Coordinates of C-alpha atoms in Angstrom, one line a residue:
X1 CA -45.1 -26.1 -55.7
X2 CA -46.6 -22.3 -55.1
X3 CA -49.8 -22.7 -54.0
X4 CA -50.6 -19.0 -52.6
X5 CA -49.1 -16.0 -52.8
X6 CA -49.8 -12.7 -51.3
X7 CA -49.6 -9.0 -52.2
X8 CA -49.4 -7.5 -48.6
X9 CA -48.2 -8.1 -45.9
X10 CA -48.9 -6.2 -42.7
X11 CA -47.7 -5.9 -39.3
X12 CA -49.4 -4.2 -36.2
X13 CA -48.2 -3.8 -32.6
X14 CA -49.5 -6.0 -30.2
X15 CA -51.9 -4.3 -26.9
X16 CA -49.5 -4.1 -24.2
X17 CA -46.3 -5.5 -25.6
X18 CA -44.8 -2.7 -27.9
X19 CA -42.2 -6.1 -28.6
X20 CA -44.7 -8.0 -30.0
X21 CA -47.2 -8.1 -32.9
X22 CA -49.1 -10.1 -35.5
X23 CA -48.2 -10.8 -39.1
X24 CA -51.0 -10.7 -41.3
X25 CA -50.8 -12.3 -44.8
X26 CA -54.5 -12.7 -46.2
X27 CA -56.1 -15.2 -43.8
X28 CA -53.1 -16.2 -42.2
X29 CA -52.2 -14.5 -38.9
X30 CA -48.8 -15.0 -37.2
X31 CA -47.0 -13.7 -33.9
X32 CA -43.8 -11.9 -34.5
X33 CA -41.3 -10.4 -32.8
X34 CA -40.7 -5.9 -33.4
X35 CA -37.3 -4.4 -32.7
X36 CA -36.8 -3.8 -28.9
X37 CA -37.6 0.5 -29.9
X38 CA -40.9 -0.8 -30.8
X39 CA -42.5 0.7 -33.9
X40 CA -40.5 3.9 -34.9
X41 CA -41.9 7.1 -37.5
X42 CA -38.7 8.3 -37.0
X43 CA -36.4 5.3 -37.4
X44 CA -32.4 6.3 -36.5
X45 CA -29.3 4.0 -36.7
X46 CA -28.9 1.6 -33.4
X47 CA -32.4 2.8 -31.6
X48 CA -33.4 -0.9 -31.9
X49 CA -37.0 0.1 -33.8
X50 CA -38.6 -1.1 -36.2
X51 CA -39.5 1.5 -39.1
X52 CA -43.2 2.9 -39.6
X53 CA -44.3 2.8 -43.4
X54 CA -44.8 0.9 -46.2
X55 CA -42.0 -1.0 -48.0
X56 CA -41.1 -3.3 -51.1
X57 CA -40.1 -7.1 -50.4
X58 CA -36.7 -7.1 -52.5
X59 CA -34.6 -10.4 -52.3
X60 CA -34.7 -13.4 -50.3
X61 CA -31.3 -14.5 -48.6
X62 CA -31.0 -18.4 -47.2
X63 CA -28.5 -20.9 -45.7
X64 CA -28.5 -23.7 -48.4
X65 CA -26.3 -25.8 -46.4
X66 CA -29.0 -26.0 -43.5
X67 CA -32.2 -25.9 -46.2
X68 CA -33.9 -26.2 -49.6
X69 CA -34.0 -23.4 -51.7
X70 CA -37.6 -22.0 -50.3
X71 CA -40.6 -22.4 -52.9
X72 CA -40.8 -18.3 -53.7
X73 CA -41.4 -15.6 -56.2
X74 CA -39.0 -13.2 -55.1
X75 CA -35.3 -13.5 -56.2
X76 CA -32.9 -15.3 -54.2
X77 CA -29.3 -15.7 -52.8
X78 CA -27.5 -18.3 -51.2
X79 CA -26.0 -16.8 -47.7
X80 CA -21.9 -17.7 -47.7
X81 CA -20.0 -17.6 -45.0
X82 CA -18.1 -13.8 -45.7
X83 CA -21.7 -12.0 -46.7
X84 CA -22.5 -9.4 -44.1
X85 CA -24.3 -6.1 -44.0
X86 CA -22.5 -3.0 -43.7
X87 CA -24.1 -0.8 -40.5
X88 CA -21.4 1.9 -40.6
X89 CA -23.2 5.3 -41.0
X90 CA -20.0 6.6 -41.8
X91 CA -19.2 4.2 -45.0
X92 CA -20.2 4.5 -48.6
X93 CA -21.9 0.7 -48.3
X94 CA -24.0 1.8 -45.7
X95 CA -26.9 -0.1 -45.3
X96 CA -25.9 -2.3 -48.2
X97 CA -24.7 -6.3 -48.7
X98 CA -20.9 -6.1 -48.0
X99 CA -18.2 -9.1 -48.1
X100 CA -17.1 -9.1 -44.6
X101 CA -13.5 -10.0 -43.6
X102 CA -12.3 -12.3 -40.3
X103 CA -12.8 -10.2 -36.9
X104 CA -15.0 -7.4 -38.6
X105 CA -17.7 -6.1 -36.5
X106 CA -20.0 -5.7 -39.3
X107 CA -23.6 -7.9 -39.2
X108 CA -22.8 -11.3 -40.3
X109 CA -25.5 -13.0 -42.5
X110 CA -23.7 -16.4 -41.9
X111 CA -24.7 -16.6 -37.7
X112 CA -23.6 -19.9 -35.6
X113 CA -27.5 -19.7 -34.5
X114 CA -31.0 -19.5 -36.8
X115 CA -31.6 -16.3 -36.9
X116 CA -30.6 -15.5 -40.1
X117 CA -31.3 -18.9 -41.8
X118 CA -33.9 -17.3 -43.8
X119 CA -34.0 -13.1 -44.4
X120 CA -36.4 -10.9 -46.2
X121 CA -34.4 -8.0 -47.7
X122 CA -36.7 -5.3 -47.6
X123 CA -36.2 -1.3 -49.7
X124 CA -36.2 0.6 -46.4
X125 CA -33.6 3.3 -46.7
X126 CA -32.5 2.2 -49.8
X127 CA -33.3 4.9 -52.5
X128 CA -32.3 7.2 -51.1
X129 CA -29.8 5.9 -48.6
X130 CA -29.5 8.5 -45.6
X131 CA -27.1 8.0 -43.3
X132 CA -27.9 7.1 -39.6
X133 CA -31.6 6.3 -40.8
X134 CA -31.6 2.6 -40.1
X135 CA -29.8 -0.4 -41.9
X136 CA -30.1 -3.9 -41.9
X137 CA -33.9 -4.1 -41.4
X138 CA -34.8 -7.4 -42.2
X139 CA -37.8 -9.8 -42.1
X140 CA -36.0 -12.8 -40.3
X141 CA -37.2 -16.4 -38.9
X142 CA -37.2 -16.3 -35.2
X143 CA -34.5 -17.6 -33.2
X144 CA -35.3 -21.0 -31.5
X145 CA -34.0 -22.0 -28.3
X146 CA -31.3 -24.5 -28.4
X147 CA -29.1 -23.7 -25.8
X148 CA -29.3 -20.9 -22.8
X149 CA -26.2 -19.4 -21.2
X150 CA -26.2 -16.7 -17.9
X151 CA -23.1 -14.8 -18.1
X152 CA -21.9 -13.5 -15.0
X153 CA -19.5 -10.6 -16.5
X154 CA -16.9 -9.0 -14.1
X155 CA -15.4 -6.2 -12.0
X156 CA -14.3 -2.6 -11.6
X157 CA -11.8 -3.1 -14.2
X158 CA -12.2 0.3 -16.4
X159 CA -11.2 0.0 -20.0
X160 CA -10.1 -3.2 -19.5
X161 CA -13.6 -4.1 -19.2
X162 CA -14.2 -3.4 -22.9
X163 CA -12.9 -7.2 -23.9
X164 CA -16.6 -7.9 -22.3
X165 CA -17.9 -6.6 -26.0
X166 CA -15.6 -9.1 -27.8
X167 CA -16.5 -12.0 -25.6
X168 CA -20.4 -11.1 -26.1
X169 CA -20.1 -11.2 -29.7
X170 CA -18.9 -15.1 -29.4
X171 CA -21.5 -15.9 -27.1
X172 CA -24.0 -14.4 -29.1
X173 CA -23.2 -16.2 -32.3
X174 CA -23.3 -19.6 -30.2
X175 CA -26.0 -19.4 -27.3
X176 CA -29.2 -17.5 -26.6
X177 CA -28.5 -15.4 -23.7
X178 CA -30.9 -16.4 -20.8
X179 CA -29.5 -13.7 -18.5
X180 CA -26.9 -11.4 -17.0
X181 CA -25.3 -11.0 -13.6
X182 CA -22.9 -8.0 -13.6
X183 CA -20.3 -6.2 -11.8
X184 CA -19.2 -2.7 -12.8
X185 CA -18.0 -2.9 -16.5
X186 CA -19.7 -6.2 -16.7
X187 CA -23.1 -4.6 -15.2
X188 CA -22.4 -1.8 -18.0
X189 CA -22.2 -4.0 -21.0
X190 CA -24.4 -6.5 -19.7
X191 CA -27.4 -3.9 -19.3
X192 CA -27.0 -3.1 -22.7
X193 CA -26.9 -6.8 -24.2
X194 CA -30.2 -7.4 -21.7
X195 CA -31.9 -4.4 -23.5
X196 CA -31.7 -6.3 -26.8
X197 CA -28.2 -4.6 -28.5
X198 CA -26.3 -6.5 -30.6
X199 CA -22.1 -6.5 -29.8
X200 CA -21.5 -4.4 -32.6
X201 CA -24.2 -1.9 -31.2
X202 CA -22.4 -1.9 -28.2
X203 CA -18.9 -1.3 -29.2
X204 CA -20.0 1.5 -31.8
X205 CA -22.1 3.5 -28.9
X206 CA -19.2 3.0 -26.6
X207 CA -16.5 4.1 -29.0
X208 CA -18.4 7.3 -29.6
X209 CA -19.1 8.0 -26.3
X210 CA -16.1 6.9 -24.4
X211 CA -13.1 7.2 -26.4
X212 CA -13.2 11.1 -26.0
X213 CA -13.4 10.8 -21.9
X214 CA -14.9 13.9 -21.2
X215 CA -17.1 13.0 -18.2
X216 CA -13.8 12.3 -16.6
X217 CA -12.4 15.7 -17.2
X218 CA -10.6 17.7 -14.3
X219 CA -13.2 20.1 -14.2
X220 CA -15.9 17.3 -13.0
X221 CA -13.6 17.1 -9.6
X222 CA -15.9 17.4 -6.6
X223 CA -15.2 19.6 -3.7
X224 CA -15.3 16.6 -1.3
X225 CA -12.6 14.9 0.3
X226 CA -14.1 11.6 -0.2
X227 CA -14.4 11.2 -4.0
X228 CA -12.4 12.9 -7.0
X229 CA -14.9 12.3 -9.8
X230 CA -18.9 13.3 -9.7
X231 CA -20.4 10.3 -11.5
X232 CA -23.5 12.6 -12.4
X233 CA -22.0 13.1 -16.3
X234 CA -21.7 9.1 -16.6
X235 CA -25.8 8.9 -15.2
X236 CA -27.0 11.0 -17.9
X237 CA -24.7 8.7 -20.2
X238 CA -26.3 5.6 -19.0
X239 CA -29.8 7.4 -19.1
X240 CA -29.4 8.2 -23.0
X241 CA -28.3 4.8 -23.8
X242 CA -31.0 3.0 -22.0
X243 CA -33.5 5.8 -23.0
X244 CA -35.3 5.1 -19.1
X245 CA -35.8 1.7 -19.9
X246 CA -36.2 -0.5 -16.4
X247 CA -35.1 -3.9 -15.4
X248 CA -38.3 -5.7 -14.9
X249 CA -39.3 -4.8 -18.7
X250 CA -35.5 -5.6 -20.4
X251 CA -36.2 -8.5 -22.8
X252 CA -33.4 -10.5 -20.8
X253 CA -32.9 -11.0 -17.3
X254 CA -30.6 -8.5 -15.6
X255 CA -29.0 -8.4 -12.3
X256 CA -26.5 -6.0 -11.0
X257 CA -24.5 -6.0 -8.2
X258 CA -23.5 -3.1 -5.9
X259 CA -22.2 -2.3 -2.8
X260 CA -23.6 -0.7 0.2
X261 CA -21.0 1.0 1.7
X262 CA -22.5 2.1 5.1
X263 CA -24.4 -1.4 5.5
X264 CA -20.8 -3.2 4.5
X265 CA -23.0 -5.7 2.9
X266 CA -23.2 -6.3 -1.1
X267 CA -26.8 -5.2 -3.4
X268 CA -28.2 -7.0 -5.9
X269 CA -30.3 -4.8 -8.2
X270 CA -33.6 -6.5 -10.1
X271 CA -35.6 -3.8 -10.3
X272 CA -35.4 0.1 -11.4
X273 CA -34.2 2.4 -13.5
X274 CA -31.5 0.1 -15.4
X275 CA -29.4 3.4 -15.8
X276 CA -29.1 3.9 -12.0
X277 CA -28.3 -0.4 -11.7
X278 CA -25.0 0.4 -14.3
X279 CA -24.0 3.4 -12.3
X280 CA -24.6 2.0 -8.8
X281 CA -22.5 -0.9 -9.8
X282 CA -19.9 1.1 -11.5
X283 CA -19.3 3.4 -8.8
X284 CA -15.2 3.1 -8.2
X285 CA -14.3 3.6 -4.7
X286 CA -12.5 7.4 -4.7
X287 CA -12.9 7.8 -8.6
X288 CA -16.5 8.3 -8.3
X289 CA -19.4 9.5 -5.6
X290 CA -21.5 6.5 -4.4
X291 CA -24.9 6.6 -5.9
X292 CA -27.6 6.9 -3.7
X293 CA -30.4 4.4 -4.8
X294 CA -33.1 4.5 -2.1
X295 CA -32.1 4.0 1.4
X296 CA -28.7 2.5 0.0
X297 CA -25.3 4.1 -0.6
X298 CA -24.2 2.2 -3.3
X299 CA -20.3 1.7 -4.8
X300 CA -18.6 -0.7 -7.4
X301 CA -19.9 -3.8 -6.8
X302 CA -16.4 -5.4 -7.1
X303 CA -15.4 -4.5 -4.1
X304 CA -16.8 -7.8 -2.9
X305 CA -17.6 -9.6 -5.8
X306 CA -15.8 -9.2 -8.7
X307 CA -17.2 -12.3 -10.6
X308 CA -21.0 -12.2 -9.3
X309 CA -20.8 -16.6 -9.4
X310 CA -22.3 -16.4 -6.0
X311 CA -25.7 -15.0 -7.5
X312 CA -25.6 -16.8 -10.6
X313 CA -28.2 -19.2 -9.5
X314 CA -30.4 -16.4 -9.6
X315 CA -31.1 -16.9 -13.4
X316 CA -32.6 -20.3 -14.9
X317 CA -29.8 -21.2 -17.6
X318 CA -28.5 -24.8 -18.6
X319 CA -25.0 -23.2 -18.7
X320 CA -22.9 -20.6 -16.3
X321 CA -20.2 -18.3 -18.7
X322 CA -18.0 -16.5 -16.3
X323 CA -16.1 -13.7 -18.3
X324 CA -12.8 -12.4 -16.2
X325 CA -11.1 -9.4 -17.6
X326 CA -9.4 -8.8 -14.5
X327 CA -5.4 -8.7 -14.8
X328 CA -3.6 -12.3 -14.2
X329 CA -2.9 -12.8 -10.9
X330 CA 0.3 -14.2 -9.6
X331 CA 0.7 -15.7 -6.2
X332 CA 4.3 -16.2 -5.8
X333 CA 5.8 -13.6 -4.0
X334 CA 9.0 -11.6 -5.2
X335 CA 12.2 -11.3 -3.5
X336 CA 13.2 -7.4 -2.2
X337 CA 16.5 -6.7 -3.9
X338 CA 17.2 -3.2 -2.1
X339 CA 20.1 -2.7 -4.1
X340 CA 18.6 -2.9 -7.8
X341 CA 18.3 0.3 -9.7
X342 CA 14.3 1.8 -10.1
X343 CA 13.3 2.4 -13.3
X344 CA 11.7 5.8 -13.1
X345 CA 9.9 5.2 -16.3
X346 CA 7.8 2.8 -14.7
X347 CA 6.4 5.1 -11.7
X348 CA 2.9 5.0 -12.2
X349 CA 0.7 7.6 -11.3
X350 CA -1.7 8.1 -8.2
X351 CA -4.7 6.9 -10.4
X352 CA -2.5 3.8 -11.4
X353 CA -1.6 3.1 -8.3
X354 CA -5.2 3.2 -6.7
X355 CA -6.7 0.8 -9.4
X356 CA -4.1 -1.4 -9.8
X357 CA -4.0 -2.1 -6.1
X358 CA -8.1 -2.5 -6.4
X359 CA -7.6 -4.7 -9.4
X360 CA -4.8 -7.0 -7.7
X361 CA -7.2 -7.5 -5.0
X362 CA -10.6 -8.4 -6.9
X363 CA -8.2 -10.8 -8.9
X364 CA -7.7 -12.6 -5.8
X365 CA -11.6 -12.3 -4.8
X366 CA -12.6 -13.5 -8.6
X367 CA -10.0 -16.5 -8.3
X368 CA -11.9 -17.6 -5.1
X369 CA -15.2 -17.1 -7.2
X370 CA -14.2 -19.8 -9.8
X371 CA -12.6 -22.4 -7.5
X372 CA -16.4 -22.1 -5.1
X373 CA -18.8 -22.2 -7.5
X374 CA -16.9 -24.1 -10.2
X375 CA -19.1 -22.1 -13.6
X376 CA -19.2 -24.1 -16.8
X377 CA -17.2 -22.5 -18.7
X378 CA -14.5 -19.5 -17.5
X379 CA -13.5 -17.3 -20.2
X380 CA -10.1 -15.5 -19.0
X381 CA -10.4 -11.9 -21.0
X382 CA -7.9 -9.7 -19.0
X383 CA -5.3 -8.2 -21.3
X384 CA -1.8 -8.6 -20.8
X385 CA -0.2 -5.1 -19.9
X386 CA -3.8 -3.6 -20.1
X387 CA -4.1 -0.3 -19.3
X388 CA -7.3 0.6 -17.0
X389 CA -7.5 4.4 -19.0
X390 CA -7.2 3.0 -22.2
X391 CA -10.7 4.0 -23.3
X392 CA -9.5 5.0 -27.1
X393 CA -8.5 1.0 -27.7
X394 CA -12.0 -0.1 -27.6
X395 CA -11.1 -2.1 -30.9
X396 CA -8.2 -3.5 -29.2
X397 CA -9.9 -4.9 -26.3
X398 CA -12.4 -5.7 -28.5
X399 CA -10.4 -7.6 -31.0
X400 CA -8.5 -9.6 -27.3
X401 CA -11.9 -10.6 -25.7
X402 CA -13.1 -12.0 -28.9
X403 CA -10.1 -13.9 -29.7
X404 CA -10.3 -15.5 -25.9
X405 CA -13.9 -16.7 -26.3
X406 CA -13.3 -18.4 -29.6
X407 CA -10.3 -20.0 -28.1
X408 CA -12.2 -21.1 -24.5
X409 CA -15.0 -22.2 -26.2
X410 CA -12.9 -24.8 -28.7
X411 CA -11.1 -25.9 -25.4
X412 CA -14.4 -26.8 -23.5
X413 CA -15.0 -29.1 -26.1
X414 CA -12.0 -31.3 -25.6
X415 CA -13.2 -34.0 -23.6
X416 CA -12.0 -33.9 -19.7
X417 CA -10.9 -30.4 -20.5
X418 CA -13.7 -28.9 -17.7
X419 CA -12.4 -31.2 -15.0
X420 CA -8.7 -30.0 -16.0
X421 CA -9.2 -26.4 -15.5
X422 CA -11.5 -26.6 -12.3
X423 CA -8.5 -28.7 -10.8
X424 CA -6.2 -25.9 -12.2
X425 CA -8.0 -22.9 -10.0
X426 CA -8.0 -25.0 -7.0
X427 CA -4.4 -25.5 -7.3
X428 CA -3.6 -21.6 -7.6
X429 CA -5.7 -20.8 -4.9
X430 CA -3.8 -23.1 -2.8
X431 CA -0.3 -21.7 -3.7
X432 CA -1.1 -18.4 -2.4
X433 CA 1.0 -17.9 0.9
X434 CA 3.2 -20.5 -0.4
X435 CA 7.2 -19.7 -1.2

């Protein structure tokens, strides 16, 4: 029985914290979460903001297999497995409910967690619907803490690191992410995750900005023998993505790992601008100029810690998930055949020689880290035959990362699998140097 109705719900920001607020309904006052971008008068797609204004409550959506239908005067709709919401401004279905096929990056309403168990649909940006002015603005239930996973992503792997987005898309459906320790591509994707970006947002932003790869234009070459490309355009890109955010203010704890080329030691970046941490950790040697961060001269953290499991214990969590996007390493050497015919089509460019050499060394270091630190779960998302310059194939790497994450998490649910996989990594490491 409905015992009380309210004509107006008011939300105001909590002083001192733009991401928290208070909801007032008559005499009832409840704490609420606001978008990571705070309350925005000029809401834009992907800015993480909560729009300012007055909106009508249109409809209640709920998970009928988990809860009974709430007592409400609003029209109600059961959330089905294929229900989703279109967040693509270019689509004619923008900011409307849609049916989501398997593997789609649309905002899926039937989530593994409880964030969307109850959704109140608002009439924000509906009449008229304006592309890019925001979508999927709901009132929904807060997410309880069930299991906390910290994710130490991976190494200096260029386009191969795009698989991180697919992996995180699965992890965010099944766990609360308690923190990220990242190196290179892992530091980039991990930073955006810690700022509150959903994987679909990250995929959309990176697809738009990295596919043309303007920041790697030959016109950016520095007149320095020590480097080939300037990192300034990349830093500006990171600044735009993060909007000047500080590590200390990120809603999810974040650590980036870089390497001080002068001191010869790894550097853990746990404070300051997130854009600087992203740039410092991803300064691939020879390809990008080092970043001067305080007294440090920083290059890619993957030089020493391509899979930064050594620092995972700096974050508190129930589970450590290692995400390795580096190519598979093979311990057994080849026997030389000086009389075999050379395939000219397989001749790598000088840039491929540099990156493949770096990746091989990093793959071995990652294997050592897995065997030594024994993470709870290892997701191998290094795409076979992947090319480090395939920034225009973000969707391909996203799908592969997602596929590997789903497969791996299912396998880890089997009894004895963790013990078996740890033994396998130690045996593989022991085979190096043997015939």
